[in-house]
Short mmCIF file of C-alpha atoms in Angstrom, two decimals:
data_model
loop_
_atom_site.label_atom_id
_atom_site.label_comp_id
_atom_site.label_asym_id
_atom_site.label_seq_id
_atom_site.Cartn_x
_atom_site.Cartn_y
_atom_site.Cartn_z
CA ARG A 21 -11.89 9.68 -19.57
CA ARG A 22 -10.50 7.30 -22.18
CA ALA A 23 -11.34 4.29 -19.99
CA ASN A 24 -14.88 5.66 -19.65
CA GLN A 25 -15.20 6.05 -23.43
CA LEU A 26 -14.06 2.46 -23.90
CA ALA A 27 -16.46 1.28 -21.18
CA HIS A 28 -19.44 2.90 -22.92
CA CYS A 29 -18.31 1.35 -26.21
CA LEU A 30 -18.06 -2.10 -24.60
CA LYS A 31 -21.48 -1.74 -22.96
CA LYS A 32 -22.94 -1.12 -26.42
CA LEU A 33 -21.34 -4.44 -27.39
CA SER A 34 -23.25 -6.16 -24.52
CA VAL A 35 -20.33 -6.30 -22.07
CA GLY A 36 -21.61 -6.45 -18.49
CA PRO A 37 -21.42 -8.58 -15.33
CA GLU A 38 -19.93 -12.05 -15.90
CA VAL A 39 -19.01 -11.22 -19.51
CA ARG A 40 -15.34 -11.88 -20.25
CA VAL A 41 -13.23 -9.60 -22.46
CA ALA A 42 -9.75 -10.73 -23.56
CA MET A 43 -6.79 -8.34 -23.77
CA CYS A 44 -3.68 -9.10 -25.83
CA MET A 45 -1.44 -6.02 -25.80
CA GLU A 46 2.13 -4.98 -25.09
CA ARG A 47 2.76 -3.42 -21.68
CA SER A 48 1.72 0.22 -22.16
CA PRO A 49 -0.81 2.81 -20.92
CA GLU A 50 -3.25 1.34 -23.46
CA VAL A 51 -3.34 -1.85 -21.39
CA VAL A 52 -4.43 0.14 -18.32
CA ILE A 53 -7.10 1.93 -20.35
CA GLY A 54 -8.33 -1.42 -21.66
CA LEU A 55 -8.33 -3.05 -18.24
CA LEU A 56 -10.18 -0.18 -16.56
CA GLY A 57 -12.60 0.12 -19.48
CA ILE A 58 -13.57 -3.54 -19.11
CA LEU A 59 -14.07 -3.24 -15.34
CA LYS A 60 -16.06 0.01 -15.69
CA ALA A 61 -18.33 -1.69 -18.23
CA GLY A 62 -18.94 -4.38 -15.60
CA GLY A 63 -17.05 -7.12 -17.42
CA ALA A 64 -14.11 -9.30 -16.45
CA TYR A 65 -10.74 -9.00 -18.16
CA VAL A 66 -8.69 -11.93 -19.46
CA PRO A 67 -5.07 -10.73 -19.94
CA LEU A 68 -2.95 -12.57 -22.52
CA ASP A 69 0.74 -12.00 -23.23
CA PRO A 70 1.37 -11.35 -26.97
CA ALA A 71 4.81 -12.96 -26.57
CA GLN A 72 3.15 -16.35 -26.07
CA PRO A 73 3.02 -18.76 -29.03
CA LYS A 74 -0.04 -18.51 -31.26
CA GLU A 75 -1.18 -22.04 -30.45
CA ARG A 76 -1.18 -21.30 -26.72
CA LEU A 77 -3.03 -18.00 -27.26
CA ALA A 78 -5.60 -19.78 -29.41
CA PHE A 79 -6.20 -22.37 -26.68
CA MET A 80 -6.72 -19.70 -24.00
CA LEU A 81 -9.09 -17.69 -26.21
CA THR A 82 -11.08 -20.81 -27.04
CA ASP A 83 -11.18 -21.83 -23.38
CA ALA A 84 -12.13 -18.38 -22.02
CA GLN A 85 -14.78 -17.72 -24.70
CA PRO A 86 -14.54 -13.91 -24.42
CA ALA A 87 -17.22 -11.73 -26.01
CA ILE A 88 -14.54 -9.57 -27.62
CA LEU A 89 -10.75 -9.25 -27.87
CA LEU A 90 -8.97 -5.94 -27.23
CA ALA A 91 -5.65 -5.68 -29.06
CA GLN A 92 -3.20 -3.34 -30.78
CA GLN A 93 -3.05 -3.40 -34.57
CA ARG A 94 0.73 -3.51 -34.56
CA LEU A 95 0.43 -6.95 -32.94
CA GLU A 96 -2.07 -8.29 -35.47
CA SER A 97 0.44 -10.75 -36.96
CA ARG A 98 0.99 -12.33 -33.51
CA LEU A 99 -2.69 -13.05 -32.92
CA PRO A 100 -4.07 -16.50 -33.69
CA GLU A 101 -6.69 -16.94 -36.40
CA ILE A 102 -9.80 -17.40 -34.32
CA GLU A 103 -13.39 -16.31 -34.93
CA MET A 104 -14.27 -13.48 -32.54
CA PRO A 105 -14.76 -9.69 -32.68
CA VAL A 106 -11.52 -7.72 -32.28
CA LEU A 107 -11.33 -4.08 -31.19
CA TYR A 108 -7.94 -2.44 -31.82
CA LEU A 109 -7.37 0.34 -29.29
CA ASP A 110 -4.90 2.13 -31.58
CA ARG A 111 -6.62 1.80 -34.97
CA ASP A 112 -10.22 2.09 -33.74
CA TRP A 113 -9.76 4.86 -31.19
CA ASN A 114 -11.47 7.49 -33.35
CA VAL A 115 -14.65 5.46 -33.11
CA ILE A 116 -14.26 4.79 -29.37
CA ALA A 117 -13.57 8.49 -28.70
CA GLN A 118 -17.07 9.39 -29.89
CA ARG A 119 -18.54 7.79 -26.76
CA ASP A 120 -19.39 9.58 -23.51
CA ASP A 121 -16.40 10.18 -21.22
CA GLU A 122 -18.39 10.23 -17.97
CA ASN A 123 -18.41 7.31 -15.52
CA PRO A 124 -20.86 4.64 -16.72
CA ASP A 125 -23.50 3.22 -14.39
CA SER A 126 -22.50 -0.12 -12.91
CA VAL A 127 -24.54 -2.92 -11.38
CA VAL A 128 -21.50 -5.04 -10.50
CA THR A 129 -21.43 -6.63 -7.03
CA GLY A 130 -18.55 -8.04 -5.01
CA GLY A 131 -19.46 -11.52 -6.16
CA ASN A 132 -19.12 -10.74 -9.86
CA LEU A 133 -16.09 -11.88 -11.85
CA ALA A 134 -13.18 -9.38 -12.05
CA TYR A 135 -10.60 -11.31 -14.09
CA VAL A 136 -9.49 -14.71 -15.35
CA MET A 137 -5.73 -15.32 -15.12
CA TYR A 138 -4.12 -18.27 -16.91
CA THR A 139 -1.35 -20.30 -15.25
CA SER A 140 0.66 -23.36 -16.28
CA GLY A 141 -1.20 -26.67 -16.13
CA SER A 142 0.21 -30.13 -15.34
CA THR A 143 -1.96 -31.77 -18.02
CA GLY A 144 -0.16 -29.95 -20.82
CA ARG A 145 -2.58 -27.02 -21.15
CA PRO A 146 -2.84 -23.78 -19.15
CA LYS A 147 -5.77 -23.31 -16.76
CA GLY A 148 -7.79 -20.16 -16.07
CA VAL A 149 -8.20 -18.95 -12.46
CA ALA A 150 -11.44 -16.99 -11.89
CA ILE A 151 -11.17 -14.10 -9.40
CA ALA A 152 -14.16 -12.02 -8.23
CA HIS A 153 -14.21 -8.37 -7.16
CA GLN A 154 -14.54 -9.15 -3.44
CA GLN A 155 -11.31 -11.18 -3.52
CA LEU A 156 -9.43 -8.42 -5.32
CA LEU A 157 -10.88 -5.75 -3.02
CA ASN A 158 -9.80 -7.62 0.12
CA TYR A 159 -6.27 -7.94 -1.27
CA LEU A 160 -6.19 -4.28 -2.27
CA HIS A 161 -7.04 -3.04 1.23
CA ALA A 162 -4.82 -5.58 3.02
CA ILE A 163 -1.67 -4.93 0.98
CA SER A 164 -2.18 -1.16 1.13
CA GLN A 165 -2.38 -1.42 4.91
CA SER A 166 0.84 -3.46 4.99
CA LEU A 167 2.77 -1.11 2.70
CA ASP A 168 1.46 1.98 4.52
CA LEU A 169 2.46 4.42 1.78
CA PRO A 170 1.31 8.06 1.66
CA VAL A 171 -1.34 9.18 -0.82
CA GLY A 172 0.25 10.02 -4.17
CA ALA A 173 3.04 7.44 -3.98
CA SER A 174 4.63 6.27 -7.23
CA PHE A 175 4.52 2.56 -8.18
CA ALA A 176 6.44 0.80 -10.95
CA MET A 177 4.84 -2.00 -13.00
CA VAL A 178 7.59 -4.25 -14.39
CA SER A 179 5.87 -7.64 -14.78
CA SER A 180 3.47 -8.95 -17.40
CA PHE A 181 -0.19 -7.92 -17.12
CA ALA A 182 -0.92 -11.59 -17.91
CA ALA A 183 0.36 -12.58 -14.44
CA ASP A 184 -0.97 -11.27 -11.13
CA LEU A 185 2.43 -10.42 -9.61
CA GLY A 186 2.12 -6.83 -10.83
CA ASN A 187 -1.34 -6.30 -9.32
CA THR A 188 0.47 -5.25 -6.13
CA ALA A 189 1.46 -2.06 -7.95
CA LEU A 190 -1.42 -1.76 -10.43
CA PHE A 191 -4.49 -1.56 -8.19
CA PRO A 192 -3.13 0.25 -5.09
CA SER A 193 -1.66 3.00 -7.28
CA LEU A 194 -4.86 3.58 -9.26
CA CYS A 195 -7.34 3.14 -6.40
CA PHE A 196 -5.57 5.28 -3.79
CA GLY A 197 -4.46 8.29 -5.80
CA GLY A 198 -0.96 7.12 -6.70
CA CYS A 199 1.09 7.29 -9.88
CA LEU A 200 1.65 4.14 -11.93
CA HIS A 201 4.79 3.85 -14.07
CA VAL A 202 4.25 1.19 -16.76
CA ILE A 203 7.82 0.21 -17.65
CA SER A 204 8.33 -1.01 -21.22
CA GLN A 205 9.60 -4.51 -21.96
CA GLU A 206 12.78 -3.04 -23.46
CA ARG A 207 13.68 -1.24 -20.23
CA VAL A 208 12.58 -4.10 -17.96
CA SER A 209 15.05 -6.51 -19.58
CA ASP A 210 18.01 -4.08 -19.86
CA PRO A 211 19.76 -3.25 -16.55
CA GLU A 212 21.25 0.01 -17.85
CA LEU A 213 17.99 1.30 -19.35
CA PHE A 214 16.17 0.25 -16.18
CA ALA A 215 18.61 2.19 -14.00
CA ASP A 216 18.36 5.19 -16.32
CA TYR A 217 14.57 5.33 -15.97
CA PHE A 218 14.60 4.94 -12.19
CA GLY A 219 17.36 7.51 -11.97
CA HIS A 220 15.15 10.11 -13.70
CA HIS A 221 11.84 9.23 -12.01
CA THR A 222 11.01 8.98 -8.33
CA ILE A 223 9.70 5.48 -7.63
CA ASP A 224 8.38 4.82 -4.14
CA CYS A 225 7.30 1.16 -4.52
CA LEU A 226 8.48 -1.71 -6.74
CA LYS A 227 7.19 -5.30 -6.85
CA VAL A 228 9.59 -7.71 -8.56
CA ALA A 229 10.64 -11.36 -8.62
CA PRO A 230 13.99 -11.95 -6.81
CA SER A 231 15.65 -13.50 -9.89
CA HIS A 232 14.57 -10.52 -12.03
CA LEU A 233 15.97 -8.15 -9.41
CA GLU A 234 19.26 -10.08 -9.29
CA ALA A 235 19.52 -9.73 -13.09
CA ILE A 236 18.94 -5.96 -13.22
CA LEU A 237 21.20 -5.32 -10.23
CA THR A 238 24.07 -6.16 -12.61
CA SER A 239 23.68 -2.57 -13.81
CA SER A 240 26.65 -0.26 -13.35
CA ARG A 241 24.33 1.91 -11.19
CA PRO A 242 22.42 -0.62 -9.06
CA GLN A 243 21.50 1.98 -6.44
CA TYR A 244 19.23 3.72 -8.99
CA ILE A 245 17.23 0.55 -9.62
CA LEU A 246 15.73 0.32 -6.15
CA PRO A 247 12.69 2.26 -4.91
CA ARG A 248 12.87 4.91 -2.22
CA GLN A 249 10.38 3.51 0.28
CA ARG A 250 9.05 -0.04 -0.35
CA LEU A 251 10.43 -3.05 -2.21
CA VAL A 252 8.16 -6.10 -2.49
CA LEU A 253 9.68 -9.44 -3.48
CA GLY A 254 7.34 -12.10 -4.84
CA GLY A 255 6.88 -15.00 -7.22
CA GLU A 256 9.67 -17.20 -5.83
CA ALA A 257 11.82 -17.79 -2.75
CA ALA A 258 14.09 -14.86 -1.82
CA PRO A 259 17.62 -15.67 -0.52
CA TRP A 260 19.09 -13.82 2.44
CA GLY A 261 22.14 -13.01 0.31
CA LEU A 262 19.96 -10.74 -1.82
CA MET A 263 18.70 -9.08 1.35
CA ASP A 264 22.28 -8.30 2.42
CA ARG A 265 22.92 -6.56 -0.88
CA LEU A 266 19.70 -4.56 -0.66
CA ARG A 267 20.52 -3.39 2.85
CA ALA A 268 23.87 -2.07 1.61
CA LEU A 269 22.34 -0.25 -1.38
CA VAL A 270 19.16 1.21 0.19
CA PRO A 271 19.30 0.90 3.98
CA ASP A 272 16.14 3.02 4.48
CA CYS A 273 13.89 1.09 2.08
CA LEU A 274 11.48 -1.39 3.71
CA VAL A 275 11.63 -4.84 2.09
CA PHE A 276 8.66 -7.21 2.06
CA ASN A 277 8.50 -10.84 1.05
CA HIS A 278 5.10 -11.61 -0.45
CA TYR A 279 3.64 -15.07 -1.05
CA GLY A 280 0.46 -16.31 -2.66
CA PRO A 281 -0.69 -18.48 -5.57
CA THR A 282 -2.90 -16.97 -8.27
CA GLU A 283 -5.74 -19.06 -6.81
CA THR A 284 -5.65 -17.02 -3.58
CA THR A 285 -5.52 -13.57 -5.28
CA VAL A 286 -2.00 -12.18 -5.73
CA GLY A 287 -0.56 -12.67 -2.25
CA VAL A 288 -1.87 -13.75 1.15
CA ILE A 289 1.23 -14.07 3.38
CA THR A 290 3.65 -11.17 3.95
CA TYR A 291 6.94 -10.79 5.80
CA ARG A 292 8.56 -7.46 6.58
CA ALA A 293 12.29 -8.13 6.50
CA GLY A 294 14.31 -7.05 9.49
CA GLU A 295 17.22 -8.16 11.59
CA SER A 296 15.97 -10.93 13.89
CA THR A 297 16.66 -14.47 15.05
CA THR A 298 14.63 -15.68 12.05
CA ARG A 299 17.66 -15.39 9.84
CA ARG A 300 19.51 -18.11 11.69
CA GLN A 301 16.55 -20.45 11.33
CA SER A 302 15.87 -20.12 7.60
CA GLU A 303 17.94 -20.14 4.39
CA THR A 304 15.47 -17.88 2.60
CA LEU A 305 13.33 -14.97 3.75
CA PRO A 306 10.28 -16.33 5.62
CA LEU A 307 6.90 -16.11 3.92
CA GLY A 308 5.62 -14.30 7.00
CA ARG A 309 2.07 -14.13 8.34
CA PRO A 310 -1.36 -14.04 6.64
CA ILE A 311 -3.00 -10.79 5.57
CA ALA A 312 -6.47 -9.76 6.79
CA ASN A 313 -9.39 -12.20 6.36
CA THR A 314 -7.02 -15.05 5.53
CA GLN A 315 -6.48 -18.35 7.35
CA VAL A 316 -3.36 -20.49 6.88
CA TYR A 317 -3.03 -24.14 7.95
CA LEU A 318 -0.03 -26.48 7.78
CA LEU A 319 -1.44 -30.01 7.52
CA ASP A 320 -0.20 -33.58 7.15
CA ALA A 321 -1.56 -36.19 4.73
CA GLN A 322 -4.56 -36.82 7.05
CA LEU A 323 -5.41 -33.07 7.12
CA SER A 324 -4.28 -32.82 10.75
CA LEU A 325 -2.38 -29.79 12.04
CA VAL A 326 1.39 -30.26 12.34
CA PRO A 327 3.39 -28.93 15.33
CA VAL A 328 5.67 -25.90 15.18
CA GLY A 329 8.89 -26.75 13.35
CA MET A 330 7.45 -29.76 11.52
CA PRO A 331 6.88 -29.64 7.75
CA GLY A 332 3.34 -29.72 6.41
CA GLU A 333 1.46 -28.83 3.24
CA LEU A 334 0.26 -25.25 3.14
CA TYR A 335 -3.52 -24.78 2.89
CA ILE A 336 -5.14 -21.36 2.57
CA GLY A 337 -8.67 -20.26 3.47
CA GLY A 338 -10.56 -16.98 3.63
CA VAL A 339 -12.20 -14.45 1.36
CA GLY A 340 -9.23 -14.34 -1.05
CA LEU A 341 -9.90 -17.78 -2.53
CA ALA A 342 -10.76 -17.83 -6.23
CA ARG A 343 -14.06 -19.20 -7.48
CA GLY A 344 -12.02 -21.99 -9.00
CA TYR A 345 -10.75 -22.95 -12.45
CA LEU A 346 -12.69 -21.88 -15.50
CA ASN A 347 -14.40 -24.86 -17.18
CA ARG A 348 -12.53 -27.30 -14.89
CA PRO A 349 -14.98 -28.45 -12.17
CA GLU A 350 -13.05 -31.66 -11.41
CA LEU A 351 -9.76 -29.82 -10.91
CA THR A 352 -11.54 -27.16 -8.84
CA ALA A 353 -12.98 -29.85 -6.54
CA GLU A 354 -9.53 -31.45 -6.23
CA ARG A 355 -7.65 -28.26 -5.29
CA PHE A 356 -10.39 -26.37 -3.39
CA ILE A 357 -11.52 -28.70 -0.61
CA PRO A 358 -14.09 -28.29 2.21
CA ASN A 359 -12.53 -26.52 5.19
CA PRO A 360 -12.53 -28.96 8.14
CA PHE A 361 -11.75 -26.07 10.53
CA GLY A 362 -14.20 -23.45 9.24
CA GLU A 363 -17.87 -22.66 8.81
CA PRO A 364 -20.02 -25.04 6.73
CA GLY A 365 -19.49 -24.27 3.05
CA SER A 366 -16.06 -22.66 3.54
CA ARG A 367 -13.12 -23.96 1.53
CA LEU A 368 -9.36 -24.41 1.68
CA TYR A 369 -7.00 -24.15 -1.28
CA ARG A 370 -4.37 -26.87 -1.38
CA THR A 371 -1.20 -25.07 -2.51
CA GLY A 372 1.15 -28.04 -2.95
CA ASP A 373 3.80 -26.01 -1.08
CA LEU A 374 5.68 -27.49 1.84
CA ALA A 375 6.26 -25.17 4.80
CA ARG A 376 6.72 -25.06 8.55
CA TYR A 377 6.09 -22.66 11.40
CA LEU A 378 9.18 -20.99 12.84
CA PRO A 379 9.33 -20.41 16.62
CA ASP A 380 8.59 -16.70 16.15
CA GLY A 381 5.29 -17.44 14.36
CA ASN A 382 6.47 -16.77 10.82
CA ILE A 383 6.06 -19.41 8.10
CA GLU A 384 9.08 -20.76 6.22
CA PHE A 385 8.83 -22.12 2.66
CA LEU A 386 10.50 -25.53 2.25
CA GLY A 387 9.73 -26.50 -1.35
CA ARG A 388 7.09 -28.29 -3.41
CA ILE A 389 5.42 -31.64 -2.91
CA ASP A 390 4.74 -31.98 -6.66
CA HIS A 391 6.45 -31.06 -9.95
CA GLN A 392 5.63 -27.36 -10.01
CA VAL A 393 8.58 -24.93 -9.99
CA LYS A 394 9.16 -21.19 -10.23
CA VAL A 395 11.39 -19.93 -13.05
CA ARG A 396 12.16 -16.18 -13.06
CA GLY A 397 8.96 -15.62 -11.09
CA PHE A 398 6.79 -17.59 -13.51
CA ARG A 399 4.87 -20.62 -12.29
CA VAL A 400 5.79 -23.68 -14.36
CA GLU A 401 4.25 -27.15 -14.23
CA LEU A 402 7.02 -29.49 -15.41
CA GLY A 403 4.29 -31.89 -16.52
CA GLU A 404 3.11 -29.37 -19.11
CA ILE A 405 6.55 -29.29 -20.76
CA GLU A 406 6.83 -33.08 -20.59
CA ALA A 407 3.38 -33.49 -22.17
CA ARG A 408 4.35 -31.26 -25.10
CA LEU A 409 7.67 -33.11 -25.58
CA LEU A 410 5.81 -36.43 -25.72
CA GLU A 411 3.60 -35.04 -28.51
CA HIS A 412 6.69 -34.80 -30.75
CA PRO A 413 6.65 -37.76 -33.17
CA GLU A 414 10.33 -38.61 -32.56
CA VAL A 415 10.22 -38.61 -28.73
CA ARG A 416 9.59 -41.85 -26.86
CA ALA A 417 9.96 -40.61 -23.26
CA ALA A 418 10.86 -37.35 -21.51
CA VAL A 419 11.39 -35.92 -18.04
CA VAL A 420 12.01 -32.24 -17.27
CA VAL A 421 13.72 -31.08 -14.07
CA ALA A 422 14.68 -27.68 -12.65
CA ARG A 423 18.37 -27.50 -11.70
CA GLU A 424 19.92 -24.79 -9.56
CA ASP A 425 23.66 -25.36 -9.93
CA THR A 426 24.22 -21.70 -9.04
CA PRO A 427 22.14 -20.32 -6.12
CA GLY A 428 19.29 -18.19 -7.47
CA ASP A 429 19.82 -19.34 -11.07
CA LYS A 430 17.18 -21.99 -11.75
CA ARG A 431 17.31 -23.62 -15.20
CA LEU A 432 15.17 -26.25 -16.91
CA VAL A 433 16.80 -29.39 -18.27
CA ALA A 434 14.98 -31.98 -20.42
CA TYR A 435 16.05 -35.65 -20.40
CA VAL A 436 14.83 -37.28 -23.62
CA VAL A 437 14.65 -40.80 -25.05
CA ALA A 438 14.32 -40.52 -28.81
CA LYS A 439 12.77 -43.06 -31.16
CA GLU A 440 14.84 -45.01 -33.69
CA ASP A 441 15.41 -42.16 -36.13
CA GLY A 442 16.53 -39.74 -33.42
CA VAL A 443 15.89 -36.00 -33.21
CA ALA A 444 18.17 -32.95 -33.18
CA VAL A 445 18.32 -30.61 -30.18
CA GLU A 446 17.54 -27.54 -32.28
CA ALA A 447 14.51 -29.28 -33.78
CA LEU A 448 13.18 -30.02 -30.28
CA ARG A 449 13.87 -26.49 -29.10
CA ALA A 450 12.14 -24.96 -32.13
CA TYR A 451 9.18 -27.31 -31.65
CA LEU A 452 8.72 -26.24 -28.01
CA LYS A 453 9.14 -22.55 -28.80
CA ALA A 454 6.17 -22.86 -31.15
CA VAL A 455 3.87 -24.15 -28.42
CA LEU A 456 5.27 -22.87 -25.08
CA PRO A 457 6.35 -19.46 -23.73
CA GLU A 458 10.08 -18.80 -23.83
CA TYR A 459 10.59 -19.26 -20.07
CA MET A 460 9.22 -22.83 -20.31
CA VAL A 461 11.67 -23.99 -23.01
CA PRO A 462 14.49 -26.03 -21.39
CA LEU A 463 17.95 -24.54 -21.56
CA ALA A 464 19.55 -27.95 -22.12
CA PHE A 465 18.48 -31.28 -23.65
CA VAL A 466 20.16 -34.51 -22.54
CA PHE A 467 19.56 -37.64 -24.63
CA LEU A 468 19.45 -41.02 -22.89
CA GLU A 469 19.06 -44.58 -24.11
CA SER A 470 16.32 -45.21 -21.55
CA LEU A 471 14.58 -43.69 -18.55
#
């Protein structure tokens, strides 16, 4: 009813098909109301994380050009100063509540825009990925078929609404009669509070990044942290060592490894973990096999298919492919190429991931062919951090690498050549914190005379 009231309010503000509405709110039920209200009005939501620096938020708002921004008044000081209408769901609810609470009429089609999700960009600025309803709908039905949960199952949302990792819990729970638990940031980052919540609430399905799961399993009650029926790992490679621990804690819970860039709508390749010969062939859990209406190709530099066991770049085709990047036609043309194996007009997304086919037909992830990495489930273009470092007036040259001295613990390290006057580490760290999200700020800075 509250989402309907918001939808009617937004329609009065001319929100409809292809109209973007930004959301900048802390993880809470209000975010779900805002998201559903935008979709019911026919618009497309643009989720932004209020923990991001103001400069980055300002860039994304300017780039997305939303008709209106939905926010919470308690976060007003975190919002950038930018000219656009703002509707505060807490302060302005008395006005919104005067609207009709029945379902609004909708003229949205499968081809209309559903959301724009921003990811890290190698040029130094984030880029918006445009996803339509038909892509989201295909994912929704495919992942629900894979999970095979009963009606009324309980899902836990532990990731940021500004990333699509959590859509595995968000949309199946709401669209198929389930219960969605929106876990607060305080609980998500505290293993004991996390275990306490899961110990008091029945959670059937959890989607989480492996490194996040490793962190919260340090709780004194790790068995309470895991769901009863389905655990979905995503966002980064999952080691078999983690699988061993999960089997000991919850032997009856089915574990899935889920792979897919934002550009292919949440996840397009899934592996159901089980005891098989695959383990002896791969250091990490395989990516698995494609979901419905998805084609996967492993190609060499000449776009020719590689044999089983040989590494190749992973290309993805099918109905899950995004429209492309918002306001970036050149980058869209570079990453979304004509499909040489498909119908005229069909496309392939070039992932930049290196993979190979295992003898049993599953796909194994081997690494990246470029400078993109995953840190705690977040996608990070090292070039974006380097570009921001080079903007500092006292930096002559910089290279950022991801080191994994301890398995599963990936950390960013910046190698810097300073100009004559030099620069302090804390000054560099403070500078980056003002323009990049916390997970993109290097843990260590190493100064060199030259690169």
